[in-house]
XYZ file of C-alpha atoms in Angstrom:
271
model
C 0.000 0.000 0.000
C 1.381 3.371 -0.996
C 2.126 5.955 1.673
C 2.748 8.767 -0.797
C 1.050 12.144 -0.518
C 1.339 15.337 -2.562
C 1.717 18.813 -1.136
C 1.140 21.749 -3.545
C 3.515 24.676 -3.011
C 2.756 27.992 -4.715
C 5.932 29.823 -5.788
C 4.353 33.050 -7.056
C 2.010 34.580 -9.602
C 2.209 35.197 -13.338
C -0.346 37.411 -15.129
C -1.335 36.188 -18.588
C -4.141 36.975 -21.014
C -6.612 34.075 -21.227
C -6.981 34.340 -24.999
C -3.241 34.400 -25.573
C -2.307 31.628 -23.129
C -5.179 29.782 -21.517
C -7.450 29.314 -24.539
C -7.056 29.135 -28.302
C -8.539 32.153 -30.074
C -11.022 29.937 -31.945
C -12.723 29.134 -28.629
C -13.270 32.763 -27.620
C -16.808 33.208 -29.024
C -17.987 30.136 -27.113
C -16.537 30.896 -23.681
C -18.565 32.951 -21.254
C -17.249 34.994 -18.358
C -13.614 34.853 -19.431
C -11.978 38.297 -19.163
C -10.012 39.597 -22.137
C -7.350 41.018 -19.845
C -4.458 39.650 -17.842
C -5.289 37.264 -15.013
C -2.742 36.390 -12.314
C -2.281 32.634 -12.076
C -0.332 30.759 -9.382
C 2.810 28.751 -10.125
C 2.623 25.450 -8.248
C 5.278 22.887 -7.566
C 4.425 19.560 -5.929
C 6.239 17.906 -3.034
C 5.806 14.114 -2.914
C 6.295 12.774 0.617
C 5.978 9.396 2.317
C 8.269 7.343 0.099
C 11.799 6.071 0.413
C 12.896 9.248 -1.367
C 11.719 12.849 -1.162
C 10.576 13.982 -4.604
C 9.738 17.424 -5.965
C 7.906 18.146 -9.206
C 9.404 21.381 -10.640
C 11.214 24.041 -8.620
C 9.013 27.009 -9.488
C 9.455 30.537 -10.768
C 12.108 33.228 -10.385
C 12.060 36.146 -7.975
C 9.979 39.216 -8.798
C 12.654 41.374 -10.431
C 13.877 38.588 -12.726
C 10.363 37.452 -13.631
C 9.115 40.962 -14.323
C 12.145 42.071 -16.330
C 12.744 39.030 -18.519
C 9.473 37.146 -18.650
C 5.927 38.319 -17.901
C 5.644 41.958 -16.771
C 3.751 42.185 -13.521
C 4.825 38.748 -12.281
C 5.683 38.554 -8.621
C 6.999 36.212 -5.968
C 6.064 37.185 -2.445
C 8.534 36.890 0.405
C 8.782 33.254 1.420
C 7.414 31.918 -1.869
C 10.743 30.865 -3.333
C 11.097 27.090 -3.259
C 13.905 27.158 -0.699
C 11.750 29.067 1.807
C 8.685 26.927 1.095
C 10.619 23.740 1.769
C 11.991 25.226 4.974
C 8.428 25.773 6.207
C 7.826 22.056 5.622
C 10.922 21.123 7.610
C 13.247 20.451 4.690
C 16.214 21.981 2.930
C 16.882 21.803 -0.790
C 19.663 19.328 0.004
C 17.084 16.957 1.540
C 15.332 16.464 -1.797
C 16.422 13.238 -3.514
C 14.706 13.666 -6.888
C 13.475 16.676 -8.840
C 11.333 15.930 -11.873
C 10.965 18.829 -14.286
C 7.767 18.685 -16.311
C 9.610 21.038 -18.670
C 12.338 23.646 -18.457
C 10.542 26.956 -18.907
C 11.650 29.716 -16.560
C 8.705 29.349 -14.158
C 9.401 25.649 -13.572
C 13.155 25.434 -13.032
C 14.386 28.382 -10.982
C 16.658 27.740 -7.999
C 17.420 24.315 -9.519
C 21.103 24.727 -8.714
C 20.275 24.621 -4.990
C 19.262 20.952 -5.211
C 22.845 19.773 -5.019
C 22.098 16.228 -3.824
C 19.097 15.525 -6.045
C 18.813 13.566 -9.257
C 17.390 16.032 -11.790
C 15.012 14.362 -14.225
C 13.828 15.778 -17.560
C 12.963 14.491 -21.010
C 15.839 14.259 -23.458
C 13.911 16.173 -26.095
C 13.230 19.009 -23.649
C 16.837 19.258 -22.515
C 18.121 19.384 -26.101
C 15.723 22.166 -27.057
C 16.261 24.142 -23.841
C 19.990 24.299 -24.509
C 19.497 25.560 -28.068
C 16.023 27.107 -28.499
C 14.867 29.089 -31.501
C 14.646 32.876 -30.851
C 10.887 32.694 -30.260
C 11.653 30.731 -27.094
C 14.676 32.649 -25.815
C 12.645 34.113 -22.942
C 11.044 30.811 -22.045
C 14.403 29.115 -21.579
C 16.567 32.149 -20.701
C 18.889 31.811 -23.663
C 22.333 33.502 -23.405
C 21.234 36.080 -25.990
C 19.159 37.735 -23.249
C 22.286 38.553 -21.288
C 21.409 36.290 -18.367
C 22.540 32.815 -17.407
C 19.826 30.197 -17.102
C 19.873 28.081 -13.926
C 20.021 24.936 -16.090
C 23.118 25.948 -18.065
C 25.547 24.072 -15.808
C 23.295 21.285 -14.561
C 23.325 17.611 -15.431
C 20.086 15.730 -15.928
C 18.896 12.170 -15.919
C 17.342 12.013 -19.374
C 14.108 10.041 -19.762
C 11.985 9.003 -22.721
C 8.662 7.207 -22.906
C 6.903 6.100 -19.712
C 9.449 5.636 -16.940
C 9.227 4.639 -13.281
C 11.161 7.176 -11.225
C 10.667 5.487 -7.873
C 8.100 3.117 -6.420
C 4.677 4.646 -6.961
C 5.873 7.462 -9.233
C 5.958 7.375 -13.034
C 6.563 9.962 -15.702
C 5.050 9.863 -19.167
C 5.265 12.040 -22.246
C 2.734 14.851 -22.559
C 4.273 16.827 -25.414
C 2.796 19.949 -26.950
C 3.209 22.854 -24.579
C 6.936 22.336 -24.995
C 8.946 19.868 -27.098
C 9.709 17.410 -24.288
C 7.007 18.030 -21.702
C 6.345 15.187 -19.260
C 3.726 14.592 -16.587
C 4.210 12.862 -13.246
C 1.755 10.254 -11.967
C 1.787 9.468 -8.256
C 0.055 6.523 -6.558
C -1.117 7.963 -3.266
C -2.056 6.671 0.166
C -5.790 7.106 -0.493
C -5.591 4.445 -3.214
C -5.914 6.891 -6.097
C -3.394 8.118 -8.646
C -2.882 11.815 -9.297
C -1.180 13.395 -12.302
C 1.019 16.475 -11.926
C 0.444 17.932 -15.385
C 2.784 20.919 -15.456
C 1.561 23.121 -18.320
C 0.340 20.313 -20.575
C -3.105 21.349 -19.343
C -2.931 25.075 -18.756
C -6.229 25.623 -16.940
C -9.048 23.261 -16.008
C -11.181 24.854 -18.704
C -9.002 23.077 -21.279
C -10.780 19.857 -20.316
C -14.195 21.158 -21.386
C -15.673 20.294 -24.798
C -17.063 22.854 -27.245
C -19.866 20.992 -29.062
C -20.504 23.850 -31.508
C -16.966 23.381 -32.867
C -16.927 19.597 -32.465
C -14.079 20.069 -29.968
C -13.853 17.372 -27.292
C -11.562 19.702 -25.299
C -10.901 23.444 -25.273
C -7.366 23.845 -26.654
C -4.865 26.198 -25.018
C -3.503 29.320 -26.640
C 0.119 28.676 -25.730
C 1.739 25.676 -27.368
C 4.791 24.422 -29.219
C 2.789 21.885 -31.236
C -0.993 22.088 -31.152
C -1.486 18.499 -32.358
C 0.702 17.076 -29.599
C -0.878 19.428 -27.078
C -4.395 18.392 -28.049
C -3.592 14.687 -27.836
C -1.834 15.123 -24.485
C -4.899 16.793 -22.999
C -7.168 14.065 -24.381
C -4.897 11.348 -23.034
C -4.584 12.750 -19.522
C -8.301 13.487 -19.324
C -8.930 9.814 -20.076
C -6.125 8.510 -17.847
C -7.130 10.411 -14.718
C -10.028 9.369 -12.493
C -11.507 12.858 -12.834
C -10.443 16.508 -12.991
C -9.655 16.561 -9.251
C -6.912 14.044 -9.941
C -5.205 16.352 -12.447
C -2.853 18.782 -10.691
C -1.965 21.721 -12.921
C 0.858 24.175 -12.379
C -1.341 27.225 -12.958
C -4.665 26.079 -11.484
C -6.163 29.054 -9.627
C -8.919 26.878 -8.122
C -6.224 24.930 -6.279
C -5.564 27.977 -4.092
C -8.953 27.463 -2.420
C -8.764 23.684 -2.506
C -5.578 23.523 -0.447
C -6.962 25.841 2.212
C -9.216 22.963 3.265
C -6.993 20.121 2.100
C -3.300 21.103 1.979
C -2.203 17.494 1.478
C -3.527 15.630 -1.550
C -3.851 11.860 -1.605
C -3.736 11.237 2.114
C -5.802 8.465 3.639
C -8.527 9.178 6.168
C -7.650 6.043 8.107
């Protein structure tokens, strides 16, 4: 029986326009109550406890000045929201973490990675290759040298994975390409007997799961993607693989902010 649980940790906020990032422009006429202005979304990482190893899914976003200057204007990280401080509140240091799985290597998922000196850093081979040599369109996403800054991943070594791979007992990664070239999701078998999927940005907001019958869409595609075909199929696949939407843990899910107020630990048993 698994003893694993998942603790969401919010590392800051990034404002994005729903019809540039959250939803494809073709869906706009069919979505009600969605503002056509920037909305601040959280940036969650996920701490997996209860196993033989301490595992973290993503390391979160950069500090306010870096995020605002090089990425999304208006982004912010409040005091104590950096991953090092968040782990300290949970009784850990970065050096205590045994495994860090990166869903992908965009700037809001891999900051402070160099602090995890004792951890095995896991990412998809395809993602690592692209992150080290992105096209100019993605210079900001991966903090390419052309920006005049050094990305946290520039000097790091990764355990490269491909396909579906068991990372430790009760934890698997599988390919969920589309948002980025080598995006992966992390499935965790938890103490409550259910499996939960940490989706990263492969599903940007929960609204991406909703169909649009008027367009014959079985999902609502996102507006931010590397490959829309891969993105679409990844959303379909995870929607089918998960028990329900509550078992899909997104990086930028604003509804999770309220959910964790009542239930800060996901997957725990009531026994």
